[in-house]
Short mmCIF file of C-alpha atoms and ligand atoms in Angstrom, two decimals:
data_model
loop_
_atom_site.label_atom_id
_atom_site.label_comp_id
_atom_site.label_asym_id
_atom_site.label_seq_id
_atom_site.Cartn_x
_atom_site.Cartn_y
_atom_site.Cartn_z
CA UNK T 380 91.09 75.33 70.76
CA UNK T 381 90.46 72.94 74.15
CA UNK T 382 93.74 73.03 75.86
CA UNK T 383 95.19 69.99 76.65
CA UNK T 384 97.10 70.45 80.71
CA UNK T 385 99.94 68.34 81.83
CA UNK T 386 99.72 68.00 85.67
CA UNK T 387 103.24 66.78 86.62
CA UNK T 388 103.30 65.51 90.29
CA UNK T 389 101.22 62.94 92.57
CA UNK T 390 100.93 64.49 95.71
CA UNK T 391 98.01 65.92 97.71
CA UNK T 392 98.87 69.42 95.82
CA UNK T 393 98.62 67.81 92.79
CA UNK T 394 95.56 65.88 93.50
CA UNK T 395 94.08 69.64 94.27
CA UNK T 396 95.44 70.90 90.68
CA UNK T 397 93.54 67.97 89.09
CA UNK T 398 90.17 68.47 90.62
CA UNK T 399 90.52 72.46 90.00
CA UNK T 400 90.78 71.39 86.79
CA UNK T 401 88.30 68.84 86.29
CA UNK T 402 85.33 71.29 85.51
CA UNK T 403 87.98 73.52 83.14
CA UNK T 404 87.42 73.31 79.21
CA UNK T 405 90.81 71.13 79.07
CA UNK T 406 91.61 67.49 78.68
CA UNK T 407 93.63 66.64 81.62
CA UNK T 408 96.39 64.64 81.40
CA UNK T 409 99.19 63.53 84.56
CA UNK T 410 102.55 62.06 85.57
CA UNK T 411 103.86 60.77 88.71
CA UNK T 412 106.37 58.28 90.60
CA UNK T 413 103.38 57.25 92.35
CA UNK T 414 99.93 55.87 91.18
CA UNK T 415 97.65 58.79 92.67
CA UNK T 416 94.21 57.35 92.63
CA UNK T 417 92.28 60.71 92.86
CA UNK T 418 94.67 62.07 90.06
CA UNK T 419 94.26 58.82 87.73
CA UNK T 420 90.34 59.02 88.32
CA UNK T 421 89.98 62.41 86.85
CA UNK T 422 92.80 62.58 83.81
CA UNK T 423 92.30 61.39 81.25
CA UNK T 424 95.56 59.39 80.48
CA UNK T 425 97.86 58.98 83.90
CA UNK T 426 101.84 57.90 83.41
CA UNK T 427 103.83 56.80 86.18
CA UNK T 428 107.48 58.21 85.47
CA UNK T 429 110.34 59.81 87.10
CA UNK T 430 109.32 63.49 87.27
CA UNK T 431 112.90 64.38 87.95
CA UNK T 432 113.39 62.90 84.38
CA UNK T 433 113.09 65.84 82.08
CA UNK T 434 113.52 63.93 79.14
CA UNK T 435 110.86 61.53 80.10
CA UNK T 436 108.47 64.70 81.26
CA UNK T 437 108.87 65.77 77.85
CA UNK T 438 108.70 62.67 75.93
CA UNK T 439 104.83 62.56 77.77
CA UNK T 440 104.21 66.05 77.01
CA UNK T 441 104.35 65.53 72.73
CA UNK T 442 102.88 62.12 72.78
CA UNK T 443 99.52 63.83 74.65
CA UNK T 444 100.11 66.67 72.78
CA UNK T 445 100.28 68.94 75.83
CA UNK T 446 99.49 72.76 75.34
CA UNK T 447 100.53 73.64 78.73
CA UNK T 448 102.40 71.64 81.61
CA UNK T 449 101.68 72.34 85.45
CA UNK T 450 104.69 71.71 87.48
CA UNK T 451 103.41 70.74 91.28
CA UNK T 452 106.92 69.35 92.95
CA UNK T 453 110.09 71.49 93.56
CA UNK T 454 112.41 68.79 92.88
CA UNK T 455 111.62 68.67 88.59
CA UNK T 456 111.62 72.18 89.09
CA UNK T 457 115.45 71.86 90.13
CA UNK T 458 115.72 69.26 87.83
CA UNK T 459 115.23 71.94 84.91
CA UNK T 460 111.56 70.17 83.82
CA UNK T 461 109.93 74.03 83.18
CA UNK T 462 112.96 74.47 80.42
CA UNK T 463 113.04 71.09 78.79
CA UNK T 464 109.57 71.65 78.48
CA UNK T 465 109.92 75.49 76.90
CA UNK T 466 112.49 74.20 74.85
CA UNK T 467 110.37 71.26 73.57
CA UNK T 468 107.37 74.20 72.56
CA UNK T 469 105.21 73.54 75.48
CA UNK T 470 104.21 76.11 77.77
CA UNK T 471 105.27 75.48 81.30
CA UNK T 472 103.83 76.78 84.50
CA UNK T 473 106.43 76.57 87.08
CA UNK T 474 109.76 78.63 86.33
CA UNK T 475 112.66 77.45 84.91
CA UNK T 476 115.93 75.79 87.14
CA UNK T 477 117.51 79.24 87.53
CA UNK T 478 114.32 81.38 88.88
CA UNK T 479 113.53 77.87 91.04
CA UNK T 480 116.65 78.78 92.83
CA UNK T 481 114.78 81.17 95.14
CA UNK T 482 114.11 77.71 96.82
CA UNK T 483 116.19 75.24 95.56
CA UNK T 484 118.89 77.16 97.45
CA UNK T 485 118.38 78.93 100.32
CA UNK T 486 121.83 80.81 100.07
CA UNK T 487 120.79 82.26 96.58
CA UNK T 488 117.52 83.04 98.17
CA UNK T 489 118.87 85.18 100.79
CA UNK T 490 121.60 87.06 98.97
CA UNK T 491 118.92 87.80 96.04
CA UNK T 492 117.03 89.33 98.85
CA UNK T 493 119.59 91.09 99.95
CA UNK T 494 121.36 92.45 96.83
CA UNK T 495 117.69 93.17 95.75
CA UNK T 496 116.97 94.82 98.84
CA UNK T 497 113.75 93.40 99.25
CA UNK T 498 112.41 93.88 102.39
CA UNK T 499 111.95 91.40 105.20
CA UNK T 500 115.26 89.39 105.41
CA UNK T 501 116.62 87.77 108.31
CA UNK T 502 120.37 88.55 109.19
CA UNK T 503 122.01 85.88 107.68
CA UNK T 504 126.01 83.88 106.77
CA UNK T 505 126.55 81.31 104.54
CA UNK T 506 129.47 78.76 105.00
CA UNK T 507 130.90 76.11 103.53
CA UNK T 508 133.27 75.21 106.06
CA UNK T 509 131.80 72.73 109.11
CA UNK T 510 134.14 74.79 111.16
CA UNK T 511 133.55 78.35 110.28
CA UNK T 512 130.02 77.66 110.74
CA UNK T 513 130.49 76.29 114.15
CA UNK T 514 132.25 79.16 115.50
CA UNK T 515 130.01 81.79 114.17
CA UNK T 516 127.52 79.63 116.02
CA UNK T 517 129.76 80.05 119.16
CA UNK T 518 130.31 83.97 118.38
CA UNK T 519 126.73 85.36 117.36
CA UNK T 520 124.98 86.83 119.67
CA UNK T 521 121.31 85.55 119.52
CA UNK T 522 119.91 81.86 118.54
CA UNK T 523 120.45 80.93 114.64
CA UNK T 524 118.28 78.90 112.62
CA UNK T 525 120.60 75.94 110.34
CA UNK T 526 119.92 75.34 107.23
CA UNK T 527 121.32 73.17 104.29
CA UNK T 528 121.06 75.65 100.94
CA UNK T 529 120.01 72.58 99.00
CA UNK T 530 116.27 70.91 99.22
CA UNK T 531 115.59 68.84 102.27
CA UNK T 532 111.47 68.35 102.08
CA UNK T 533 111.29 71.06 104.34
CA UNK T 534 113.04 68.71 107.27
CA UNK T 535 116.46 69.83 107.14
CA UNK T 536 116.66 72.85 109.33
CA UNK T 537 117.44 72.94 113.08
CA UNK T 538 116.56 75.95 114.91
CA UNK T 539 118.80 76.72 118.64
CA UNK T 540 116.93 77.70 120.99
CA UNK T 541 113.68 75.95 119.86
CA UNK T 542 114.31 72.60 118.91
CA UNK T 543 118.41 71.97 119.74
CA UNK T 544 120.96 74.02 121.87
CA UNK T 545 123.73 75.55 120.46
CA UNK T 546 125.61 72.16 121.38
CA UNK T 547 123.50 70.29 119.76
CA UNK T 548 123.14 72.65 116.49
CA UNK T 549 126.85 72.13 115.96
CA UNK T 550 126.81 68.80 116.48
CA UNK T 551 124.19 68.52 114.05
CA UNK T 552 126.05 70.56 111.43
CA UNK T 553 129.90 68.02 111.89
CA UNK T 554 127.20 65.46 111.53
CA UNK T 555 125.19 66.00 109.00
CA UNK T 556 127.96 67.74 106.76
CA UNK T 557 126.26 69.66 104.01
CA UNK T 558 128.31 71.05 101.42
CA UNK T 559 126.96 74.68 102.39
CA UNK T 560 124.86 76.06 105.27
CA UNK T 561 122.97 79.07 106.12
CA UNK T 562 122.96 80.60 109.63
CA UNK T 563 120.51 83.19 109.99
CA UNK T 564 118.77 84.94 112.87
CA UNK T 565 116.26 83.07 114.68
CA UNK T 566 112.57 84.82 114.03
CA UNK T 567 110.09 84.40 116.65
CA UNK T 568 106.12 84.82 116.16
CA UNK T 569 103.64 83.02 114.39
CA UNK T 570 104.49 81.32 110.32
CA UNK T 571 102.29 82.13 107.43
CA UNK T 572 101.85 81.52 104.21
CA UNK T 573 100.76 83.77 100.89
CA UNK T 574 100.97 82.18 97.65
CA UNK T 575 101.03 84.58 94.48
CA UNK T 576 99.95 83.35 90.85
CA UNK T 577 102.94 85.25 89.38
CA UNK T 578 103.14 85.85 85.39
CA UNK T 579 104.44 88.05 82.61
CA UNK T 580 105.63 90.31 86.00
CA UNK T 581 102.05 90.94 87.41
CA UNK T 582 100.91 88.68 90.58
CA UNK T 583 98.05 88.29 91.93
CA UNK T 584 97.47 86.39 95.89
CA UNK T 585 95.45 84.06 97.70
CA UNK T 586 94.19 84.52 101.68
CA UNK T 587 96.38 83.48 104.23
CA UNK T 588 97.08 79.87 105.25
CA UNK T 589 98.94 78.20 108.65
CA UNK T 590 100.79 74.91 108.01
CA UNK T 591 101.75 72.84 110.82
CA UNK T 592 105.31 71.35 110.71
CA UNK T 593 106.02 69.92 113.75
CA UNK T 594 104.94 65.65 113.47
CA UNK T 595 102.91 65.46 116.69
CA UNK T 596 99.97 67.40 118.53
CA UNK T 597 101.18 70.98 120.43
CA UNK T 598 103.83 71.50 117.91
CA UNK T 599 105.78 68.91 119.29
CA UNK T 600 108.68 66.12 117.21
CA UNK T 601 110.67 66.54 114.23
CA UNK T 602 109.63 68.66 111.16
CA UNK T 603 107.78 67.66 108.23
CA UNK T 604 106.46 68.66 104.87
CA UNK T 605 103.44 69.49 106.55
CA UNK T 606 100.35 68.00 108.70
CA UNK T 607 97.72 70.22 108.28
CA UNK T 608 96.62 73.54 107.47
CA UNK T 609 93.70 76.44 107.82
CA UNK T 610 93.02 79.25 106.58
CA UNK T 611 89.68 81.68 107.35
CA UNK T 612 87.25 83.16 105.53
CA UNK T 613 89.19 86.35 105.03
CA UNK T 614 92.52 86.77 103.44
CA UNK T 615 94.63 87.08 106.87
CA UNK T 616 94.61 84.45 109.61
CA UNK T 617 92.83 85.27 113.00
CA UNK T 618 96.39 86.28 114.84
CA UNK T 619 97.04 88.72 111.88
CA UNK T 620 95.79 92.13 111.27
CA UNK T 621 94.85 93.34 107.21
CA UNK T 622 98.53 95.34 107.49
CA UNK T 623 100.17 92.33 108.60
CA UNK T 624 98.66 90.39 105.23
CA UNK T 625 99.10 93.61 103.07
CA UNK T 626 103.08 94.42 104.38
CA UNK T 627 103.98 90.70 103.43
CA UNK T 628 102.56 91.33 99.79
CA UNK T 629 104.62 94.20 99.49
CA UNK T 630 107.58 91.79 100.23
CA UNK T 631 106.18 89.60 97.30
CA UNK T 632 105.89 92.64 95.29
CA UNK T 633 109.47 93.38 95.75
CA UNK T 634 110.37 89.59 95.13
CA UNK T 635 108.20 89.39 91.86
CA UNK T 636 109.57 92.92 90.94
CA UNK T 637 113.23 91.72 91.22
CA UNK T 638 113.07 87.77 89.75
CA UNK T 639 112.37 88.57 85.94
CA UNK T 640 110.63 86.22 83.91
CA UNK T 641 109.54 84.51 86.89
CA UNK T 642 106.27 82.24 86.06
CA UNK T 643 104.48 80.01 88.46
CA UNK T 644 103.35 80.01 91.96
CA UNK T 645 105.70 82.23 94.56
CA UNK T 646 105.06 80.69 98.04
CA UNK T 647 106.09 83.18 100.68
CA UNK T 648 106.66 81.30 103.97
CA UNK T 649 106.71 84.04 106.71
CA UNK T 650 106.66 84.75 110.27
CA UNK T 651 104.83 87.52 111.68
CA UNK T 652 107.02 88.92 114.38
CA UNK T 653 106.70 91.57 117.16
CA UNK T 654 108.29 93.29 114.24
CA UNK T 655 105.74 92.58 111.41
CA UNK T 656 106.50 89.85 108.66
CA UNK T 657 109.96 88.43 107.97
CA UNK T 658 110.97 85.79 105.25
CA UNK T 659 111.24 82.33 106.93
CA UNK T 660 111.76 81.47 102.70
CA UNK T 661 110.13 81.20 99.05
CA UNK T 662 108.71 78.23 97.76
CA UNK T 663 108.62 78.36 93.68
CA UNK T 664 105.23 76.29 94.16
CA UNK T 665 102.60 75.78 95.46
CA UNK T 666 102.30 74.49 99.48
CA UNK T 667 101.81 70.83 100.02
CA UNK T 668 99.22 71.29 102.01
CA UNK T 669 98.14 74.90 101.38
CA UNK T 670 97.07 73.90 97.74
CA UNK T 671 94.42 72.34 99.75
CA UNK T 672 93.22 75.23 101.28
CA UNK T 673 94.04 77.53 98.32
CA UNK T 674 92.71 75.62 95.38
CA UNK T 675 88.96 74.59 96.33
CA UNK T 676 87.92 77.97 97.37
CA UNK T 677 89.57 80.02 94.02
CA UNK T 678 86.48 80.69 92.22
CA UNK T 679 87.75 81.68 89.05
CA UNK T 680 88.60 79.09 86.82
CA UNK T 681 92.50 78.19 87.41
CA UNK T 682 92.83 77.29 83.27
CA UNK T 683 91.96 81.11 82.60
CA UNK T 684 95.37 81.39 85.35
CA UNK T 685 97.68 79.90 82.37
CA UNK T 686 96.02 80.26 79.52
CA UNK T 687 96.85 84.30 80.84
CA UNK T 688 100.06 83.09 81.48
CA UNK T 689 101.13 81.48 78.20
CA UNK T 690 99.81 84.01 76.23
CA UNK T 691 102.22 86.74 77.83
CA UNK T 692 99.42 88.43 80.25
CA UNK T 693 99.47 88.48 83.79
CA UNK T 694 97.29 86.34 86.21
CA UNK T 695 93.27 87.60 85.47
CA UNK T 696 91.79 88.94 88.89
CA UNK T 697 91.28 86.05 91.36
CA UNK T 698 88.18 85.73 93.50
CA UNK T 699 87.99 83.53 96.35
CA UNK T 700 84.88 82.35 98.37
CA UNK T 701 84.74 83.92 101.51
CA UNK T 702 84.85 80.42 103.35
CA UNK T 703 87.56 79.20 105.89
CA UNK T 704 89.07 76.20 105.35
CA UNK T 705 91.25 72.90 107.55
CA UNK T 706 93.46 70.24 105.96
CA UNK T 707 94.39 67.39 108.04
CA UNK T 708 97.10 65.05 106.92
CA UNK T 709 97.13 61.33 107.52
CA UNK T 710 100.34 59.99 107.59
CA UNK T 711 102.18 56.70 107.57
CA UNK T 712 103.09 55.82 111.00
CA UNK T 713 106.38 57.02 112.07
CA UNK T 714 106.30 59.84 109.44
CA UNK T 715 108.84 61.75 109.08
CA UNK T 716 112.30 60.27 110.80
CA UNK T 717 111.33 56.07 109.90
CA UNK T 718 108.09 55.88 108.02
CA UNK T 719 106.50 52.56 107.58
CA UNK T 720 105.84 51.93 103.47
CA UNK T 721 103.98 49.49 101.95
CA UNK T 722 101.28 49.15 104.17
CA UNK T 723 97.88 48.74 102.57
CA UNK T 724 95.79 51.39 103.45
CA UNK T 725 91.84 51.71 103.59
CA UNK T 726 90.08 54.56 102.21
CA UNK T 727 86.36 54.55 103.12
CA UNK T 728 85.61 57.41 100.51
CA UNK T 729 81.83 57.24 101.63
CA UNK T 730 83.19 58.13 105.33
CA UNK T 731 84.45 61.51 104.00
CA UNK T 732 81.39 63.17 104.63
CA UNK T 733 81.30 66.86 103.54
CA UNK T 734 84.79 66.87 103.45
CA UNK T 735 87.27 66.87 100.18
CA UNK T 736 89.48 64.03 100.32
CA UNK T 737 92.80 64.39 98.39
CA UNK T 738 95.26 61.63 97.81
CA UNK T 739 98.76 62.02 98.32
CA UNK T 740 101.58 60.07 97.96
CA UNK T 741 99.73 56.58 98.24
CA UNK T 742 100.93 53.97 95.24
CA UNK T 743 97.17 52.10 93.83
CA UNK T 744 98.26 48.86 93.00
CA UNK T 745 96.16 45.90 91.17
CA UNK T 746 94.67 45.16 94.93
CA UNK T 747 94.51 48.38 97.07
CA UNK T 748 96.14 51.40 98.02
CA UNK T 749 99.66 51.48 99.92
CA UNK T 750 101.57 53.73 101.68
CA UNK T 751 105.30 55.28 100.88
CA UNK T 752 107.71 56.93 102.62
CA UNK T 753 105.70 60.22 102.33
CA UNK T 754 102.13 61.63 103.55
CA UNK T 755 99.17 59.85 102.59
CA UNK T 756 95.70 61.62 102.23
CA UNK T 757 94.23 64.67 103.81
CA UNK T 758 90.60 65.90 104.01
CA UNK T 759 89.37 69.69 103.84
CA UNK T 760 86.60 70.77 105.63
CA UNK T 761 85.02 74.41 104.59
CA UNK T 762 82.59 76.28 106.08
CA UNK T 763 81.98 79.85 107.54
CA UNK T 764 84.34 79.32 110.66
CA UNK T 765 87.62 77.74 111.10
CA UNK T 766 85.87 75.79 113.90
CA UNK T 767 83.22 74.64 111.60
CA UNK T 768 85.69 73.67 109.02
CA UNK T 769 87.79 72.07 111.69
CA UNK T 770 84.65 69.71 112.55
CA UNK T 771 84.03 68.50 109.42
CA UNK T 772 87.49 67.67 108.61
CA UNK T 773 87.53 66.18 111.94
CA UNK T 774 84.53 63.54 111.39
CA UNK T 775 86.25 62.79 107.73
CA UNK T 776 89.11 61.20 109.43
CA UNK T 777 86.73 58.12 110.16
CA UNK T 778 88.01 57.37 106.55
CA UNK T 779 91.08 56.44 107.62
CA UNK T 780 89.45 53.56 109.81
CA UNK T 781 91.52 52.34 112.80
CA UNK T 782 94.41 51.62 109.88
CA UNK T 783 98.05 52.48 111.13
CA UNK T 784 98.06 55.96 110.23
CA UNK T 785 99.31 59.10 112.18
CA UNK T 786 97.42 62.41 112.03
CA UNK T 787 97.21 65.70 113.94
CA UNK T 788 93.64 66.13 115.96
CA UNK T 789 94.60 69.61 116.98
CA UNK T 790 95.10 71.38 113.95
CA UNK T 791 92.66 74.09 113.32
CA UNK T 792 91.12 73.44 116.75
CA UNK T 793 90.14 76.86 118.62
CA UNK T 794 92.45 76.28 121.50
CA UNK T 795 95.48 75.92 119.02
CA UNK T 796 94.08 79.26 117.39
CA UNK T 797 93.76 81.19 120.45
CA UNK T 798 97.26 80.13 121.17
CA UNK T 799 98.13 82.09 118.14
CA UNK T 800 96.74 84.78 118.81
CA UNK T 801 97.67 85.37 122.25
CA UNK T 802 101.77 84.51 120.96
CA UNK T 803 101.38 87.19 118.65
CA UNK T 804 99.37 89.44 121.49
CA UNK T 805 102.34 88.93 124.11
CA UNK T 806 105.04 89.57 121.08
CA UNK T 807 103.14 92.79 120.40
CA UNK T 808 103.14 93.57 123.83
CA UNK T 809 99.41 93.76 123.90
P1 AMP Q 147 112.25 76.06 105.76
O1 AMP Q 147 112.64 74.76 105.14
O2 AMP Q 147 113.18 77.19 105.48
O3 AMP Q 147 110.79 76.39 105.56
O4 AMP Q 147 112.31 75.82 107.34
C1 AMP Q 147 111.50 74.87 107.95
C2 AMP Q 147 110.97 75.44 109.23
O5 AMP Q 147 112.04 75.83 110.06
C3 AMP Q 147 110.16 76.73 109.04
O6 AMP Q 147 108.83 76.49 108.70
C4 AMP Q 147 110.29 77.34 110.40
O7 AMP Q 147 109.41 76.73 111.31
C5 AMP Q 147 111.69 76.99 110.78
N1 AMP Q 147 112.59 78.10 110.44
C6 AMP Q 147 113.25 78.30 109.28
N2 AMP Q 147 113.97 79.43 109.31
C7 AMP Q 147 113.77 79.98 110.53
C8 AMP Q 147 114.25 81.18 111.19
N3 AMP Q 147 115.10 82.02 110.60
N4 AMP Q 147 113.81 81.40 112.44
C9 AMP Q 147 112.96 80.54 113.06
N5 AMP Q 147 112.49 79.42 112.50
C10 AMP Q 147 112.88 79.13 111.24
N1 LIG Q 148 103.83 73.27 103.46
C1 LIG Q 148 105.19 73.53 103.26
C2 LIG Q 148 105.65 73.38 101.88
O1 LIG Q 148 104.90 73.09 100.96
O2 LIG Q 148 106.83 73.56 101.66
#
């Protein structure tokens, strides 16, 4: 029987779910607030709906006759889209509200960690009183790391000590009055990220990959969902050793072990400090950008990933070519604090080069492309070396033209690598 795949989501992630899936022996169909040109090019029937809209997701799902649904986006994960899906009879990849709470709330996340005793957890409070929270700021002895339990896009959390004072950190939590907050121990060293294809309780995990929050060049301005990514041709980065890579599965292992039932990707965000890998959190997803990275080197076919899945086996071996890889984002200007939508943006495809392009969350309307509030495109280079990759993704910017977008030169650059590696060197005390 061809499978038919529901790819719910319009982002750059998604765009990379579509095109692993565009050689697969399925009929691709996808859904999306946005118009996502690469995503409409290669499905064969694209909706624009409210993803958060379970009823609408579904309502897709039976009139395309949907075997199995791909769920890119955390937010109609928390919206309960996996289970209105299940209970409709069609398989979902992506797990259900309640196992989506390992990020969808970052106070569940913790205390499953802890009461789970999986290894790798920060020290950690929640509160839900502004107050409370202020003086334990006041009390603990160390820099904490704020952060609302609830979803944020990744641009909610204020670290003291790196980018507020304690001052400002409380100030910041009377402000900004979340309902509850999580104070936990500031971790210092260098973030990573593994993504396991978890199902039926078995997992299996992609190389490495470095995201880059911070909006501007040397890891300077607010945080965002992401400007760009690498990873190398082996599965840990070049400031990790093979332990470092293998000690962090063994804190997926214990995550997997513990969630039951848990389907989907697991995203382990960590940081590798002079101590070895800590949680920084869990995605229940896929990285937007890692996908990027992840998805056009994974050389078996992703469809054989959940057709395993549906049919109650776990994930079939994965292979990866041994090639490293660099996303760079484009972004609309002023991304993340005041970004400017609606602006029409040109995409010389022909420009790209030997890069991928992926489009994210641009709108195609009847006469071009615009912008929204959120990242635009990003191109891939791949090659033998990071600084190979890095150059090709580099020259595929010229897409962009001299158009109003923002985008990070330095990512994946061997100057912002060696500065990796010597952080982790001096944390090691090498
Ligand atoms: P999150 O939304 O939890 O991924 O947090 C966003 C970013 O804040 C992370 O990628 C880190 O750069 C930073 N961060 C989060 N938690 C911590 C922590 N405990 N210590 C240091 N930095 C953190
Ligand atoms: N790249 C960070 C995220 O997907 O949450």
């Amino acid at each position: 029987m061809r499978e038919i795949v529901l790819l719910i989501g319009g982002g750059g992630r998604e765009h990379a779910i579509a095109r692993t899936l565009e050689d697969s022996e399925a009929d691709l169909y996808a859904c999306a607030g946005n118009r996502n040109p690469g995503i409409a090019r290669i499905a064969v029937g694209f909706e624009s709906l409210e993803t958060t809209d379970p009823d609408a997701v579904v309502e897709y799902a039976e009139d395309v006759g949907a075997t199995i649904a791909v769920i890119g986006p955390e937010a109609p994960l928390e919206a309960g889209v996996a289970d209105a899906l299940e209970a409709a009879g069609v398989y979902a990849f992506g797990p259900k509200e309640t196992d989506a709470r390992i990020e969808t709330d970052k106070a569940f996340q913790r205390r499953f960690m802890a009461e789970n005793d999986v290894p790798g957890c920060p020290d950690f409070e929640t509160f839900e009183d502004t107050e409370a929270a202020c003086e334990f700021v006041d009390e603990y002895d160390g820099d904490l790391a704020i952060k609302p339990a609830g979803l944020t896009g990744g641009k909610g959390v204020k670290v003291i000590g790196d980018q507020v004072t304690a001052e400002e950190g409380k100030e910041y939590i009377r402000e900004s009055d979340y309902d509850r907050i999580v104070l936990e121990e500031r971790l210092i060293g260098e973030e990573f990220t593994i993504q396991a294809f978890v199902a039926n309780g078995e997992f299996e995990t992609a190389p490495a990959v470095q995201d880059h929050k911070r909006a501007y060049e040397g890891d300077e301005g607010p945080n965002t969902g992401g400007m760009g990514s690498y990873s190398d041709a082996t599965n840990e980065l070049p400031f990790m050793t093979s332990e470092d890579y293998d000690e962090a599965v063994s804190i997926i292992e214990a995550t997997v072990d513990a969630l039951e039932d848990y389907r989907g990707i697991l995203y382990g965000q960590f940081m590798l400090t002079a101590e070895g890998p800590r949680v920084v959190e869990f995605n229940a997803r896929f990285g937007d950008p890692e996908a990027m990275n992840t998805l056009p080197v994974l050389e078996t076919d992703f469809l054989d990933v959940l057709v395993a899945a549906r049919d109650g086996e776990g994930p079939p071996e994965l292979e990866f070519a041994d090639q490293a890889t660099v996303c760079k984002y484009a972004v609309p200007e002023g991304y993340p604090t005041d970004p400017e939508a609606g602006a029409k943006v040109r995409v010389d495809e022909e420009s790209a080069g030997d890069a991928l392009l992926y489009y994210a969350s641009v709108d195609e309307r009847d006469d071009g492309i615009y912008t929204t509030t959120s990242r635009s495109f990003a191109v891939v280079g791949i090659a033998d070396s990071i600084t190979e990759a890095e150059e090709i993704a580099e020259d595929a910017l010229a897409v962009a033209g001299d158009d109003g977008l923002h985008m990070r030169h330095d990512i994946g650059k061997p100057d912002l690598v060696q500065r990796r590696i010597d952080h982790v060197e001096e944390l090691r005390g090498n």
